[in-house]
mmCIF file with all atom_site columns, C-alpha atoms in Angstrom:
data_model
loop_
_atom_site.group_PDB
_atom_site.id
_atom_site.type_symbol
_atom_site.label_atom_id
_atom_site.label_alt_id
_atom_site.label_comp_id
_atom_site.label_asym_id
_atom_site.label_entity_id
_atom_site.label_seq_id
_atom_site.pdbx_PDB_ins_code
_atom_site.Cartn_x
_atom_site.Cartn_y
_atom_site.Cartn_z
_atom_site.occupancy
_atom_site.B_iso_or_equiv
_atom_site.pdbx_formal_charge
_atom_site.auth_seq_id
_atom_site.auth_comp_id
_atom_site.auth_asym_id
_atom_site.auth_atom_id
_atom_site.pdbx_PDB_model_num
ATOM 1  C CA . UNK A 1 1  ? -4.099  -21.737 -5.767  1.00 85.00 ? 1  UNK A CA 1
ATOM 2  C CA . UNK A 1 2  ? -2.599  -18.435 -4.449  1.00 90.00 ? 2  UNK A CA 1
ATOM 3  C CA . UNK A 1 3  ? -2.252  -18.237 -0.423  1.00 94.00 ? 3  UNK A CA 1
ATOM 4  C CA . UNK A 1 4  ? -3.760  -15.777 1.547   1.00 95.00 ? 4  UNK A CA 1
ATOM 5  C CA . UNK A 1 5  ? -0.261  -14.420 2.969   1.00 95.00 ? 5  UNK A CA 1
ATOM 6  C CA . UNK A 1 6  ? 0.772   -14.204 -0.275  1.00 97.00 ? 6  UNK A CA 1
ATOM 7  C CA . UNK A 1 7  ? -2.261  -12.114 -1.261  1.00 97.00 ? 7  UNK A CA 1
ATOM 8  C CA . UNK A 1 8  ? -1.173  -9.559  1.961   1.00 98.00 ? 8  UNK A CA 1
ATOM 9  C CA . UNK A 1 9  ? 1.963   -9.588  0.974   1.00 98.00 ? 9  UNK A CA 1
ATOM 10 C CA . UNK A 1 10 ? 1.811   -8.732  -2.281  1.00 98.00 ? 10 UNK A CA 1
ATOM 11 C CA . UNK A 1 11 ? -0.562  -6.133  -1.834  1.00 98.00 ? 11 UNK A CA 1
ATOM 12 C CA . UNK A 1 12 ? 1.441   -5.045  1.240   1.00 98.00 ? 12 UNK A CA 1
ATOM 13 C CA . UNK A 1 13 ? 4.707   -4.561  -1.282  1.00 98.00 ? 13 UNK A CA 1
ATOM 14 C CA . UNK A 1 14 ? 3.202   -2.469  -4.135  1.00 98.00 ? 14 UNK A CA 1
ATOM 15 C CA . UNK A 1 15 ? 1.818   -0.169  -1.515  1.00 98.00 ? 15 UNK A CA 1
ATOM 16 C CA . UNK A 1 16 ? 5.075   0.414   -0.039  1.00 98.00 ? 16 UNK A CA 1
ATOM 17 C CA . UNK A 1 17 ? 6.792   0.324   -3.416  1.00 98.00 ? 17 UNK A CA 1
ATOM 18 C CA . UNK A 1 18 ? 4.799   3.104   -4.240  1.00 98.00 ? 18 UNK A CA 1
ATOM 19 C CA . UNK A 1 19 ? 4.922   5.087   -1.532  1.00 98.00 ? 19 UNK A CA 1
ATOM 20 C CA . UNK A 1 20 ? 8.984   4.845   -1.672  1.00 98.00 ? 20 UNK A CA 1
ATOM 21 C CA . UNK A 1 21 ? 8.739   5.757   -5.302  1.00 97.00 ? 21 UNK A CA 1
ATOM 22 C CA . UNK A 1 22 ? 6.976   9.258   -4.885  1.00 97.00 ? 22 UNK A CA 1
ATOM 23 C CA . UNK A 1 23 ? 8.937   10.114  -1.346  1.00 97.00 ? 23 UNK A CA 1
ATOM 24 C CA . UNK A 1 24 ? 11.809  10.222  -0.191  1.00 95.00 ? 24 UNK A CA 1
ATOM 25 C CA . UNK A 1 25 ? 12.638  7.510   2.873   1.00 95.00 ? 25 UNK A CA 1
ATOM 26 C CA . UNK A 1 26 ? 14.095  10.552  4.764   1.00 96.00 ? 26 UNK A CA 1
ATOM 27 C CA . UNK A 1 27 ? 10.622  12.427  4.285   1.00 96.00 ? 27 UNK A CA 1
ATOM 28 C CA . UNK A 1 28 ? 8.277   9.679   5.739   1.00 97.00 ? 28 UNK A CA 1
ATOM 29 C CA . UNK A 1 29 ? 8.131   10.317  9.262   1.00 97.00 ? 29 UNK A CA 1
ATOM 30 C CA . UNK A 1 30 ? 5.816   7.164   9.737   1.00 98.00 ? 30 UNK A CA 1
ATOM 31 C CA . UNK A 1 31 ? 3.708   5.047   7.954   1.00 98.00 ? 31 UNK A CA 1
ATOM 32 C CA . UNK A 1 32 ? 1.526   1.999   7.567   1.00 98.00 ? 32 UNK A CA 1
ATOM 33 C CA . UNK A 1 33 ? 0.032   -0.682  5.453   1.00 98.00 ? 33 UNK A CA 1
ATOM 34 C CA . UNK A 1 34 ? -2.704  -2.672  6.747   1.00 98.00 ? 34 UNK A CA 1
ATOM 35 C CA . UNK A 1 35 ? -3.853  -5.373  4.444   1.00 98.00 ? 35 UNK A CA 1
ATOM 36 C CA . UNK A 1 36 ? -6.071  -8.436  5.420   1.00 97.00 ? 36 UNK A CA 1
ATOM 37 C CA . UNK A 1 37 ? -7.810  -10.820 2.877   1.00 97.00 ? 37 UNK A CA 1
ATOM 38 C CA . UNK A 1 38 ? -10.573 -13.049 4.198   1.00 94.00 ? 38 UNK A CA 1
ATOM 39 C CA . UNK A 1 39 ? -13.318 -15.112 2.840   1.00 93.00 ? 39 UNK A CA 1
ATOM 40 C CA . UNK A 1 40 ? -11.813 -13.768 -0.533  1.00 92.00 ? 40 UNK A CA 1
ATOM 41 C CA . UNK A 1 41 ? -12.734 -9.892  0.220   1.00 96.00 ? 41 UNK A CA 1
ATOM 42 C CA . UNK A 1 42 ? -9.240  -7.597  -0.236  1.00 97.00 ? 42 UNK A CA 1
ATOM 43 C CA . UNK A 1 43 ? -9.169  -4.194  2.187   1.00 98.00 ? 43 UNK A CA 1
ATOM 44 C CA . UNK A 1 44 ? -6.147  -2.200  1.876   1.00 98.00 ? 44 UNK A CA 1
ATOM 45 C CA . UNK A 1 45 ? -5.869  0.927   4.090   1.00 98.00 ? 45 UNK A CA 1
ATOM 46 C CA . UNK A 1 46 ? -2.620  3.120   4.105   1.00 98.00 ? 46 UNK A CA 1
ATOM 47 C CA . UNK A 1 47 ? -1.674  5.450   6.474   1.00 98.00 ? 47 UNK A CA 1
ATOM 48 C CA . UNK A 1 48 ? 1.153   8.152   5.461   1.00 98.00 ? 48 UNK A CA 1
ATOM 49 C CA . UNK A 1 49 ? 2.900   10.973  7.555   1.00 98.00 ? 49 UNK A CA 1
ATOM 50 C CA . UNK A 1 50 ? 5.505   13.084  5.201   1.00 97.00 ? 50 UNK A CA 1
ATOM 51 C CA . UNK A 1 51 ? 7.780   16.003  5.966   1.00 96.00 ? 51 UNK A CA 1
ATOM 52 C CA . UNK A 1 52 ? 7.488   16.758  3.252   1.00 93.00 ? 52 UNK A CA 1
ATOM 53 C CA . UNK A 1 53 ? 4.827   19.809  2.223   1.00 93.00 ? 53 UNK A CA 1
ATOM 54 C CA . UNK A 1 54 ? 5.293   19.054  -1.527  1.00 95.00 ? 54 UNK A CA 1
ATOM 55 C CA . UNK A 1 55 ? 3.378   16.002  -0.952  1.00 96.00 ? 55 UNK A CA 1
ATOM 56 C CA . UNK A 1 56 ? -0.046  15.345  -0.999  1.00 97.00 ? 56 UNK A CA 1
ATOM 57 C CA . UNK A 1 57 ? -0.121  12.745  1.723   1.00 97.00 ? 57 UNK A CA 1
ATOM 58 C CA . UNK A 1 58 ? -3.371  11.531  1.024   1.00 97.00 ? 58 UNK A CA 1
ATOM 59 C CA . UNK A 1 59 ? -3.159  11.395  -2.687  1.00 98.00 ? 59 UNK A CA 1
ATOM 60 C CA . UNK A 1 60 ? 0.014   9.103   -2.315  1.00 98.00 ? 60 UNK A CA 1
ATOM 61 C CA . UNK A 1 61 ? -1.871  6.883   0.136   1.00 98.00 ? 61 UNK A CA 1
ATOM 62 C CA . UNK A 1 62 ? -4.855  6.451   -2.145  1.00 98.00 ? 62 UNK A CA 1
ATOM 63 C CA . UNK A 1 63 ? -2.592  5.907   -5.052  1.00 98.00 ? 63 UNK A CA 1
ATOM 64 C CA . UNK A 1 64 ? -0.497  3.263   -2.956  1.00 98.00 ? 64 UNK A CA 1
ATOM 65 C CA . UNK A 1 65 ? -4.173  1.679   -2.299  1.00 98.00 ? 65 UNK A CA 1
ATOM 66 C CA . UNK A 1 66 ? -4.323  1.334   -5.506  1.00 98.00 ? 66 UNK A CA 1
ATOM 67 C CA . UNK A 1 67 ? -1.803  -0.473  -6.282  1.00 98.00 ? 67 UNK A CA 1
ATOM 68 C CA . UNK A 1 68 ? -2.352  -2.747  -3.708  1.00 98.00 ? 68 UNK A CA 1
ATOM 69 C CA . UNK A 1 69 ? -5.388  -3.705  -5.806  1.00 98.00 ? 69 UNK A CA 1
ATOM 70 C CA . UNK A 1 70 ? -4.333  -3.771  -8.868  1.00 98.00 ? 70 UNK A CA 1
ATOM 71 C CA . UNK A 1 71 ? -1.294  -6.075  -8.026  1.00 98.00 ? 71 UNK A CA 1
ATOM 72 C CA . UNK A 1 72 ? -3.740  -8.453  -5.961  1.00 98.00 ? 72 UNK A CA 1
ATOM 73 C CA . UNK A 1 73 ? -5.942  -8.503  -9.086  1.00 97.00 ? 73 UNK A CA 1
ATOM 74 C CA . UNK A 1 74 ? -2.570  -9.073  -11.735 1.00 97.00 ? 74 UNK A CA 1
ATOM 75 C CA . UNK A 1 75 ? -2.164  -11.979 -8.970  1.00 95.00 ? 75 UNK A CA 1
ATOM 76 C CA . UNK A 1 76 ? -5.398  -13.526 -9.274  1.00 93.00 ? 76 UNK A CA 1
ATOM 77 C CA . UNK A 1 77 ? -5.385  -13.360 -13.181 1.00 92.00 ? 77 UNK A CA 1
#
């Protein structure tokens, strides 16, 4: 049976893993992951501030979302 923290915390990891993959650490002026899992329901929100105005902030926070999901679900199967 998989723990709820480690549910969070996986999710919590990809989504930094891939914000850090598409920006630079200097170029993220802030950020955050919120991630709770209760009564088996997964929500994932991201928050992203870049210096950056190559990025598409928003994209990269959806993406990171994402992959939140997607490594909860690899988790779970």
């Amino acid at each position: 049976m998989v723990e709820d923290s480690e549910v969070v915390q996986t999710a919590a990891d990809a989504a930094e893993n891939v914000i850090f993959s598409r920006c630079d650490r200097s170029a993220v002026a802030d950020f955050d992951i919120t991630v709770t899992f209760e009564d088996d329901v997964l929500e994932v929100d991201v928050y992203l501030n870049v210096e950056d105005d190559r990025i598409d902030e928003q994209q990269v926070a959806d993406d990171a979302a994402l992959a939140a999901r997607g490594a909860v679900d690899e988790l779970f199967s």
